[in-house]
PDB file of C-alpha atoms in Angstrom:
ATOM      1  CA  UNK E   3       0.000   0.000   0.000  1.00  0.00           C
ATOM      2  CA  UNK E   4       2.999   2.506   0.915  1.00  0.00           C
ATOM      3  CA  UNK E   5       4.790   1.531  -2.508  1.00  0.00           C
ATOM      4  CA  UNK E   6       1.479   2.473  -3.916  1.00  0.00           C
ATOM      5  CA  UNK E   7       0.848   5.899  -2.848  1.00  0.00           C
ATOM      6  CA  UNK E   8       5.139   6.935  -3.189  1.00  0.00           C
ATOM      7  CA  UNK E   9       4.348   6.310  -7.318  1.00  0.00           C
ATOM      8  CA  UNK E  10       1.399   8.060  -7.097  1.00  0.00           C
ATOM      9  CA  UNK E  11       2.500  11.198  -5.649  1.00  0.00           C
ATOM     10  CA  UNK E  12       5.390  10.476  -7.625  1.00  0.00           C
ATOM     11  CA  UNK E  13       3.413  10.494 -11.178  1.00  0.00           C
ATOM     12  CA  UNK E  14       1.110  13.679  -9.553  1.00  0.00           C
ATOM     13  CA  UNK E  15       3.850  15.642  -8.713  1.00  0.00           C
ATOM     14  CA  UNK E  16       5.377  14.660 -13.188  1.00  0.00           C
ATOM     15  CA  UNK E  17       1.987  15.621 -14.025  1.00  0.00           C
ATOM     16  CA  UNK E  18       2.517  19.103 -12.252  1.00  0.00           C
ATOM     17  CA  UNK E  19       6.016  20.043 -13.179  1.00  0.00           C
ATOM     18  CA  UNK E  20       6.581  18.619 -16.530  1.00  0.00           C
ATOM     19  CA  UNK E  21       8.554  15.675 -17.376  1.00  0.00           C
ATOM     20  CA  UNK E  22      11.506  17.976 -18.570  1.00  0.00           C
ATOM     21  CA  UNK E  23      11.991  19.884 -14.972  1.00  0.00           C
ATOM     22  CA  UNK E  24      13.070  16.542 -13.559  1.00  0.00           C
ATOM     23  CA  UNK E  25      16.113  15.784 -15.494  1.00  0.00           C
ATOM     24  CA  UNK E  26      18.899  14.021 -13.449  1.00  0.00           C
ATOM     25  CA  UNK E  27      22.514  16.107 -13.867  1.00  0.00           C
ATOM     26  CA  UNK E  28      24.999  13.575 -14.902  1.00  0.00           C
ATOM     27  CA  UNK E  29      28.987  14.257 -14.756  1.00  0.00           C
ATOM     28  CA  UNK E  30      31.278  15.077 -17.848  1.00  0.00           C
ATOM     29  CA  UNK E  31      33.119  11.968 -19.215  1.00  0.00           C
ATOM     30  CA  UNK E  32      36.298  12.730 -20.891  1.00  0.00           C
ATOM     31  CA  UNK E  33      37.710  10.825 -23.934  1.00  0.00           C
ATOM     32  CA  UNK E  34      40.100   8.706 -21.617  1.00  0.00           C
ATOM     33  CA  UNK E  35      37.098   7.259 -19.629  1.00  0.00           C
ATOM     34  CA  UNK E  36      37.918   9.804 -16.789  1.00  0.00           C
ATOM     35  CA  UNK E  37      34.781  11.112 -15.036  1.00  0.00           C
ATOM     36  CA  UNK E  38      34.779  14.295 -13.616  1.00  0.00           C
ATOM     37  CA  UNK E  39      33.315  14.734  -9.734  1.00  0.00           C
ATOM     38  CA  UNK E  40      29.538  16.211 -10.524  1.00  0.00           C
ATOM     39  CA  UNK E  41      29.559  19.269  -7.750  1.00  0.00           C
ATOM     40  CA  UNK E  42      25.467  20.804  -6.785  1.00  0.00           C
ATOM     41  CA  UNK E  43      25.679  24.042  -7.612  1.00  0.00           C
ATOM     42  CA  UNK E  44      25.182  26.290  -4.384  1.00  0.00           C
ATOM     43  CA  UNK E  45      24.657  29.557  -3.343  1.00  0.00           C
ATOM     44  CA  UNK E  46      28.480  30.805  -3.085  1.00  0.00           C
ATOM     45  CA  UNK E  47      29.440  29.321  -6.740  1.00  0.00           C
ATOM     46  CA  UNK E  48      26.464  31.053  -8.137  1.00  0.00           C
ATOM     47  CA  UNK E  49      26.914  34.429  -6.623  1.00  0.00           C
ATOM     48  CA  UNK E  50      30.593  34.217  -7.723  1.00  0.00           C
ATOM     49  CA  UNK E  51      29.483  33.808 -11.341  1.00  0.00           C
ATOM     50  CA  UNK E  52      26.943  36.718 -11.555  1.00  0.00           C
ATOM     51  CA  UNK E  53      28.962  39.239  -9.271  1.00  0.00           C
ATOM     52  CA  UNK E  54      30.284  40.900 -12.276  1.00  0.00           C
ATOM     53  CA  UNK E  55      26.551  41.753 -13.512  1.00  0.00           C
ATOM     54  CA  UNK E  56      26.962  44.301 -10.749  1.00  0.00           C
ATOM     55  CA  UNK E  57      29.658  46.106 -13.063  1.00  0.00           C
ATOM     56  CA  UNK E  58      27.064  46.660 -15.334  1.00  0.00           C
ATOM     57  CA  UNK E  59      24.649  47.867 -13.203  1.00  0.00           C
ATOM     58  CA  UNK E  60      26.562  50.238 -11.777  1.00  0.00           C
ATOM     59  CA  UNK E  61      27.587  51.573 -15.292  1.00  0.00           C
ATOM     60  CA  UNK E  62      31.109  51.831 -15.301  1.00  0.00           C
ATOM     61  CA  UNK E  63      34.042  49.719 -16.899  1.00  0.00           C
ATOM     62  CA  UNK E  64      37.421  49.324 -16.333  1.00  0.00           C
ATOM     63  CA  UNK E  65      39.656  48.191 -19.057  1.00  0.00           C
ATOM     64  CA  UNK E  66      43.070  47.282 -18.428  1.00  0.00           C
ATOM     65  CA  UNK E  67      45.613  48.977 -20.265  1.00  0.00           C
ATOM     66  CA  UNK E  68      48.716  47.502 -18.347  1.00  0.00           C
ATOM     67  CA  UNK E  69      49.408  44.341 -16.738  1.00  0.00           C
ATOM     68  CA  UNK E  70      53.132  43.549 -16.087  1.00  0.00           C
ATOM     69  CA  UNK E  71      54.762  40.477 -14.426  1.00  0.00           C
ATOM     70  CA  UNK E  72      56.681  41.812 -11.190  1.00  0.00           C
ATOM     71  CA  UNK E  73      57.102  37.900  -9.676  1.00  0.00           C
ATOM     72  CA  UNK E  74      60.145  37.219  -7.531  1.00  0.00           C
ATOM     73  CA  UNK E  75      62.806  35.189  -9.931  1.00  0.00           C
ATOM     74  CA  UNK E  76      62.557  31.497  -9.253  1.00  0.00           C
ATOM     75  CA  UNK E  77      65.738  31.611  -7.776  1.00  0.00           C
ATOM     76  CA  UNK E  78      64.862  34.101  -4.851  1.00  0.00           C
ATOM     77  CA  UNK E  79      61.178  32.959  -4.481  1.00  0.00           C
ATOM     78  CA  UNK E  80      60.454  31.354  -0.996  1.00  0.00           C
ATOM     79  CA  UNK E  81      61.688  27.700  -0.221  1.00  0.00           C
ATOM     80  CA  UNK E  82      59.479  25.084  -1.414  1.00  0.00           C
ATOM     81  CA  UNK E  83      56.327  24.827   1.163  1.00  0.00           C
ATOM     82  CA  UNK E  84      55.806  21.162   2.004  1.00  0.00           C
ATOM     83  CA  UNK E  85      52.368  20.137   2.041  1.00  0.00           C
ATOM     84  CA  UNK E  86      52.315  21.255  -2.140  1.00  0.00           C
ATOM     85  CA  UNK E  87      51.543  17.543  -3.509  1.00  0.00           C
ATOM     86  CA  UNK E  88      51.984  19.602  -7.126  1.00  0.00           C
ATOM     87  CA  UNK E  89      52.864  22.949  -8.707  1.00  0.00           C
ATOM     88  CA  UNK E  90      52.122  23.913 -11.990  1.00  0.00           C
ATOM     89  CA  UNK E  91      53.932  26.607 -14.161  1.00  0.00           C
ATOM     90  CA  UNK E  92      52.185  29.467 -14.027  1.00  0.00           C
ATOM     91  CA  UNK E  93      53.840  31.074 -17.463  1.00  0.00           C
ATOM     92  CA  UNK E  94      52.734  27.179 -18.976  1.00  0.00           C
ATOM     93  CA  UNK E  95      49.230  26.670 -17.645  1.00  0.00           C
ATOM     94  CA  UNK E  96      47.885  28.911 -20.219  1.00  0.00           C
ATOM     95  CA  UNK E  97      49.358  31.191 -22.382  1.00  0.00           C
ATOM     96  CA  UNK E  98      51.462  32.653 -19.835  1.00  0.00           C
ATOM     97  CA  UNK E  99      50.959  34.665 -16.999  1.00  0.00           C
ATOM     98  CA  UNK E 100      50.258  38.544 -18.464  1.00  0.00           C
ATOM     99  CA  UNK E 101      48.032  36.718 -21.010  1.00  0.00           C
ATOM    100  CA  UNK E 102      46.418  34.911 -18.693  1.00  0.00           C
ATOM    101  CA  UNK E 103      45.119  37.858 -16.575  1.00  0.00           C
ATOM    102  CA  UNK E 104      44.407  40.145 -19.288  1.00  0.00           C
ATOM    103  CA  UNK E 105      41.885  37.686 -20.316  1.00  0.00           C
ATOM    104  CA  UNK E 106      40.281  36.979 -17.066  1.00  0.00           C
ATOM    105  CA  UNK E 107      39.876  40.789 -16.298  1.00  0.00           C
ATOM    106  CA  UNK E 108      38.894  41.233 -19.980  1.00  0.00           C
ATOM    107  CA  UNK E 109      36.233  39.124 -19.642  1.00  0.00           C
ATOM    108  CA  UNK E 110      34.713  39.903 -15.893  1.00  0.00           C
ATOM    109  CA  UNK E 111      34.850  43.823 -16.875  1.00  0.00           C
ATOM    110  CA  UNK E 112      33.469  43.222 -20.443  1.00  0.00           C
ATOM    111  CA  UNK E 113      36.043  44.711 -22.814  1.00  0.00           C
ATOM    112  CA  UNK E 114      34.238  45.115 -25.590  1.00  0.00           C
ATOM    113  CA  UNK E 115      31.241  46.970 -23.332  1.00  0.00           C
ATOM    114  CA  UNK E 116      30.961  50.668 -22.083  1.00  0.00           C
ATOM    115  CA  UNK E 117      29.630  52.886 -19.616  1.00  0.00           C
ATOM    116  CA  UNK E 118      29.368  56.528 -18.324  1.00  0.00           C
ATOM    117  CA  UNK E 119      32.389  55.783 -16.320  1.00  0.00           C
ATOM    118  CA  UNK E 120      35.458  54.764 -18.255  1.00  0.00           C
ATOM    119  CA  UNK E 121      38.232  53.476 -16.299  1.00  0.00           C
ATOM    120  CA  UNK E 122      41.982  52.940 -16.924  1.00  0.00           C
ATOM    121  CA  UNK E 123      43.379  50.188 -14.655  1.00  0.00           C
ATOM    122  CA  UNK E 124      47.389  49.173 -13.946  1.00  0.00           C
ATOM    123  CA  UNK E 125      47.977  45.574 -12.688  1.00  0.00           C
ATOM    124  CA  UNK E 126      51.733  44.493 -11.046  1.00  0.00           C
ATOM    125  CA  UNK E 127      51.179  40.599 -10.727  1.00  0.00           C
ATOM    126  CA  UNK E 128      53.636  39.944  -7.302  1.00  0.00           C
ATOM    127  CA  UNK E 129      52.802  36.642  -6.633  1.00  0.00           C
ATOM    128  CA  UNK E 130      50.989  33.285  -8.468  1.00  0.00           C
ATOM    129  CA  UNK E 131      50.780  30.195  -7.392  1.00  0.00           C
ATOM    130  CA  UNK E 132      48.881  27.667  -8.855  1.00  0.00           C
ATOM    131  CA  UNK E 133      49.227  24.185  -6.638  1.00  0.00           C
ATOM    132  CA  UNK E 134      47.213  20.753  -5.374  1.00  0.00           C
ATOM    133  CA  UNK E 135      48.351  20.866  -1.820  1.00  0.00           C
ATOM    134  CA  UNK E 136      47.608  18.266   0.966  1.00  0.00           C
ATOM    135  CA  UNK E 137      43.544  17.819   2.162  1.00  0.00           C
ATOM    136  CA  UNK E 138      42.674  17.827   5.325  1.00  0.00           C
ATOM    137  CA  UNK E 139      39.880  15.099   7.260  1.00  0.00           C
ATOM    138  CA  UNK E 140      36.900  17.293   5.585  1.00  0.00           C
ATOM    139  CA  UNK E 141      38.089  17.750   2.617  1.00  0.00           C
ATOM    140  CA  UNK E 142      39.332  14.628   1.521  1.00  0.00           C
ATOM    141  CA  UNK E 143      42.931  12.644   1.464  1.00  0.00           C
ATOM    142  CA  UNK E 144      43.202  13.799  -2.507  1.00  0.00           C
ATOM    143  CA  UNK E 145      43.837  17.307  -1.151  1.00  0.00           C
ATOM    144  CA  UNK E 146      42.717  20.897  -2.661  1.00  0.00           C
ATOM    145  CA  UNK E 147      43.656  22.978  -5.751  1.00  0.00           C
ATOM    146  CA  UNK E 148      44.894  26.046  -4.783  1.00  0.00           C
ATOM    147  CA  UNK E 149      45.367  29.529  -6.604  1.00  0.00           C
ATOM    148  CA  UNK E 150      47.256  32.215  -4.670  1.00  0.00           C
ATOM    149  CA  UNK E 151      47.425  35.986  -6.491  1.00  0.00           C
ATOM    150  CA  UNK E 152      48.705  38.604  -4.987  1.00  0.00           C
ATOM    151  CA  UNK E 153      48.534  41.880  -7.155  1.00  0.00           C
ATOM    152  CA  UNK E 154      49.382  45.586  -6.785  1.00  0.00           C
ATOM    153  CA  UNK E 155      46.521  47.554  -8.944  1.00  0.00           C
ATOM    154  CA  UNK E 156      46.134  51.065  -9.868  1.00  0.00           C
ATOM    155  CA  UNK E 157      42.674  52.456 -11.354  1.00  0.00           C
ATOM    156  CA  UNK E 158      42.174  55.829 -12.563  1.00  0.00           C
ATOM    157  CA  UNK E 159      39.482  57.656 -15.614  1.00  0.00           C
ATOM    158  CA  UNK E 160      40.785  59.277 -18.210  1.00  0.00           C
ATOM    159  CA  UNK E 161      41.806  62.472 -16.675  1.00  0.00           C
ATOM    160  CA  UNK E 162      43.738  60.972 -14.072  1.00  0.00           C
ATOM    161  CA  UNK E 163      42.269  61.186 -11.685  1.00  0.00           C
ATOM    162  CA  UNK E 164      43.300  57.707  -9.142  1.00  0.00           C
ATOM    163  CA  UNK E 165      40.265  56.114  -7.802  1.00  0.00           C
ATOM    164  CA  UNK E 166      41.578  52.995  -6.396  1.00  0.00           C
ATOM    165  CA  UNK E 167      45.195  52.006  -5.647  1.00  0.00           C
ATOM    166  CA  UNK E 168      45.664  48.872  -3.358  1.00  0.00           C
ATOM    167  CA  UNK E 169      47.136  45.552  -3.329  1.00  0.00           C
ATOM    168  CA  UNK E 170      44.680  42.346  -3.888  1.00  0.00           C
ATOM    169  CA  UNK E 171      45.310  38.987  -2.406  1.00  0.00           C
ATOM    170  CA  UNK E 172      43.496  36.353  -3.134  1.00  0.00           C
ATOM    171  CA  UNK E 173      43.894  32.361  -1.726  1.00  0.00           C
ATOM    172  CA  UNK E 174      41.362  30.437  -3.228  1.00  0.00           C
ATOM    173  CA  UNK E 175      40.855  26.704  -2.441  1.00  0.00           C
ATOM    174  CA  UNK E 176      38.721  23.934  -3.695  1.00  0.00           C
ATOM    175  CA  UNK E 177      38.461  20.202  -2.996  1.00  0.00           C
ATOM    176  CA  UNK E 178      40.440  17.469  -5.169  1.00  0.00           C
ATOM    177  CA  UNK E 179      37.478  15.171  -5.519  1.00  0.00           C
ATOM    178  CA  UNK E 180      37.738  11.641  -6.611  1.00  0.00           C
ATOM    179  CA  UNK E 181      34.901   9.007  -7.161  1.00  0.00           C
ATOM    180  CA  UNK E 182      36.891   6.013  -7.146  1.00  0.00           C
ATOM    181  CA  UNK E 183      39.528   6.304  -4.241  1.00  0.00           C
ATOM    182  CA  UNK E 184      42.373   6.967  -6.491  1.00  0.00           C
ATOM    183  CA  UNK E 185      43.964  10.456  -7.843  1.00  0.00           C
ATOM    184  CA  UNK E 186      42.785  12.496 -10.774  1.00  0.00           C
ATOM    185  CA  UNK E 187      44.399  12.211 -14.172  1.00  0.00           C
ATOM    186  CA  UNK E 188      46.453  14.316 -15.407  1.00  0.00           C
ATOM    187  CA  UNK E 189      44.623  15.644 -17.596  1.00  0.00           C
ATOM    188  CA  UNK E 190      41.428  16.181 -15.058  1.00  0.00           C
ATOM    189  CA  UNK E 191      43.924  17.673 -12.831  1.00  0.00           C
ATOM    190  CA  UNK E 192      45.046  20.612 -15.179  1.00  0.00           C
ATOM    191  CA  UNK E 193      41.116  21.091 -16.390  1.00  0.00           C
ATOM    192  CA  UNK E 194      39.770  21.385 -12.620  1.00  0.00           C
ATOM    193  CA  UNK E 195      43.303  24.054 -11.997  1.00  0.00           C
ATOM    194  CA  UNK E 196      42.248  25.883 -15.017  1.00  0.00           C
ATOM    195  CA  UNK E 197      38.426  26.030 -13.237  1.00  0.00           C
ATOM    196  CA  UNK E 198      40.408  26.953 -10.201  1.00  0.00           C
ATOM    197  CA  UNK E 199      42.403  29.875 -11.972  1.00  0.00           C
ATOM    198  CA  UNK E 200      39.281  31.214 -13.276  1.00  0.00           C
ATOM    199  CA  UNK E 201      36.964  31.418  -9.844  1.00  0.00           C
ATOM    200  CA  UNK E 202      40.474  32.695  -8.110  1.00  0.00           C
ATOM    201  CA  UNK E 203      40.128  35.655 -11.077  1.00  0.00           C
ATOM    202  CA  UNK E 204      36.120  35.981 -10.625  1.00  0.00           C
ATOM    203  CA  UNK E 205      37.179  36.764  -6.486  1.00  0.00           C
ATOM    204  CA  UNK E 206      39.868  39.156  -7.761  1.00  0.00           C
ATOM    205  CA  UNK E 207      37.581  41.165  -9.687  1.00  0.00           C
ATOM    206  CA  UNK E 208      35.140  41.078  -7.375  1.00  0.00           C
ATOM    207  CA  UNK E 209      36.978  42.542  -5.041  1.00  0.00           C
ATOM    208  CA  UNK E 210      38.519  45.052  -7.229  1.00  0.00           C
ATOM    209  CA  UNK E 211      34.710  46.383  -8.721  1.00  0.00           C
ATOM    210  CA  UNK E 212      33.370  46.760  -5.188  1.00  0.00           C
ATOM    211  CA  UNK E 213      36.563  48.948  -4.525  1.00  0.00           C
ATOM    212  CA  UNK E 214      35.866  50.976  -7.442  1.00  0.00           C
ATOM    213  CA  UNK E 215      31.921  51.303  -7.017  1.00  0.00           C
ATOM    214  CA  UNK E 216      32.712  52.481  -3.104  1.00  0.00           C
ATOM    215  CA  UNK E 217      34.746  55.364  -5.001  1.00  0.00           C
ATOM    216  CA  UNK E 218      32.943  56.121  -7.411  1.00  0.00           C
ATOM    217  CA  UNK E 219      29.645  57.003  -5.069  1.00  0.00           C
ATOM    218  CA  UNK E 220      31.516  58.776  -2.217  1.00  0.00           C
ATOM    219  CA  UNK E 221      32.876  61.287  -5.479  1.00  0.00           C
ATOM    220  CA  UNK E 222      29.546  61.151  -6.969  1.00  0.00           C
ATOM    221  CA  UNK E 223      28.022  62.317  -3.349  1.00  0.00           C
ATOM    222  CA  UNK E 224      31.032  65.086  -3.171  1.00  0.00           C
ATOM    223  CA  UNK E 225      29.769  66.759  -6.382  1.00  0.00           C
TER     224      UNK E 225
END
């Protein structure tokens, strides 16, 4: 009787929705066999991915005219910290390092879009570190990538007048899942770093627009 009524509320509640809101997310399967760890989206992730919509609310853009690589050479850079299971290259993940932030600011502050306020922004990249470093007990024995930036940044309109001029630091970290006990490919490895880079970026500008829209209210309020 029990098994009875769970498929009828079952077949009520299809009859209500629609067939095609109940569609089961499955994970990505890569050419090698390797299947990537299916995250629920939450709360956080999304918020993180529509932050820059504020930008365009607010009706101002910053484009970057100059983004330079001020890193430490390898040879003076700090000793080698020991729970890093694996670094990558910054200047080979992606196109290099200049390249690879021009794009991700490019893209959160819309390049190609304008507003009333036009901004000119300066980037010194100090520090990048793109690693999988040990897990802890929650989040698993596989360990966490992690994306460290730490970034001087200038930002000024066209008349040059300096709106915001601060140093950004951002330590982003995300759990190295596994489904069957063992570690990540390769290949998953650099495509979930990459994903890593990117929401590291999304924090970056994030925290760089609400610097800008804080300044750009307290002069509109002084005029």
């Amino acid at each position: 009787m029990t098994k009875k009524l769970l498929l009828t509320s079952f077949f009520a509640v299809v009859a209500l929705t629609g067939c095609d809101q109940l569609r089961v997310a499955q994970p990505e399967v890569f050419d090698n066999g390797d299947e990537a760890f299916f995250d629920r989206p939450n709360s956080a992730q999304d918020s993180d991915m529509s932050r820059s919509e504020d930008v365009r609310r607010d009706n101002f853009n910053v484009k970057f005219k100059k983004i330079a690589d001020k890193r430490r050479p390898k040879a003076l850079a700090n000793s080698v910290e020991q729970n890093v299971i694996h670094e990558y290259d910054p200047d080979k993940l992606q196109g290099g390092v200049r390249s690879l932030f021009q794009n991700h600011m490019d893209n959160y502050f819309g390049v190609n879009s304008r507003g009333e306020e036009e901004l000119i922004a300066e980037m010194d990249v100090r520090d990048f570190k793109t690693q999988i470093v040990d897990g802890t007990f929650l989040s698993g024995r596989q360990g966490n990538y992690r994306v460290y930036i730490e970034a001087d940044v200038r930002v000024r309109d066209g008349l040059g007048k300096v709106y915001v001029i601060d140093t950004y630091k951002v330590d982003y970290k995300t759990p190295r899942r596994s489904n069957d006990g063992y570690p990540p490919s390769e290949r998953l490895d650099k495509s979930r770093m990459l994903d890593a880079v990117a929401a590291a970026m999304r924090n970056l500008g994030d925290d760089l627009s609400h610097d800008v829209r804080v300044k750009l209210r307290a002069a509109h309020t002084v005029r």
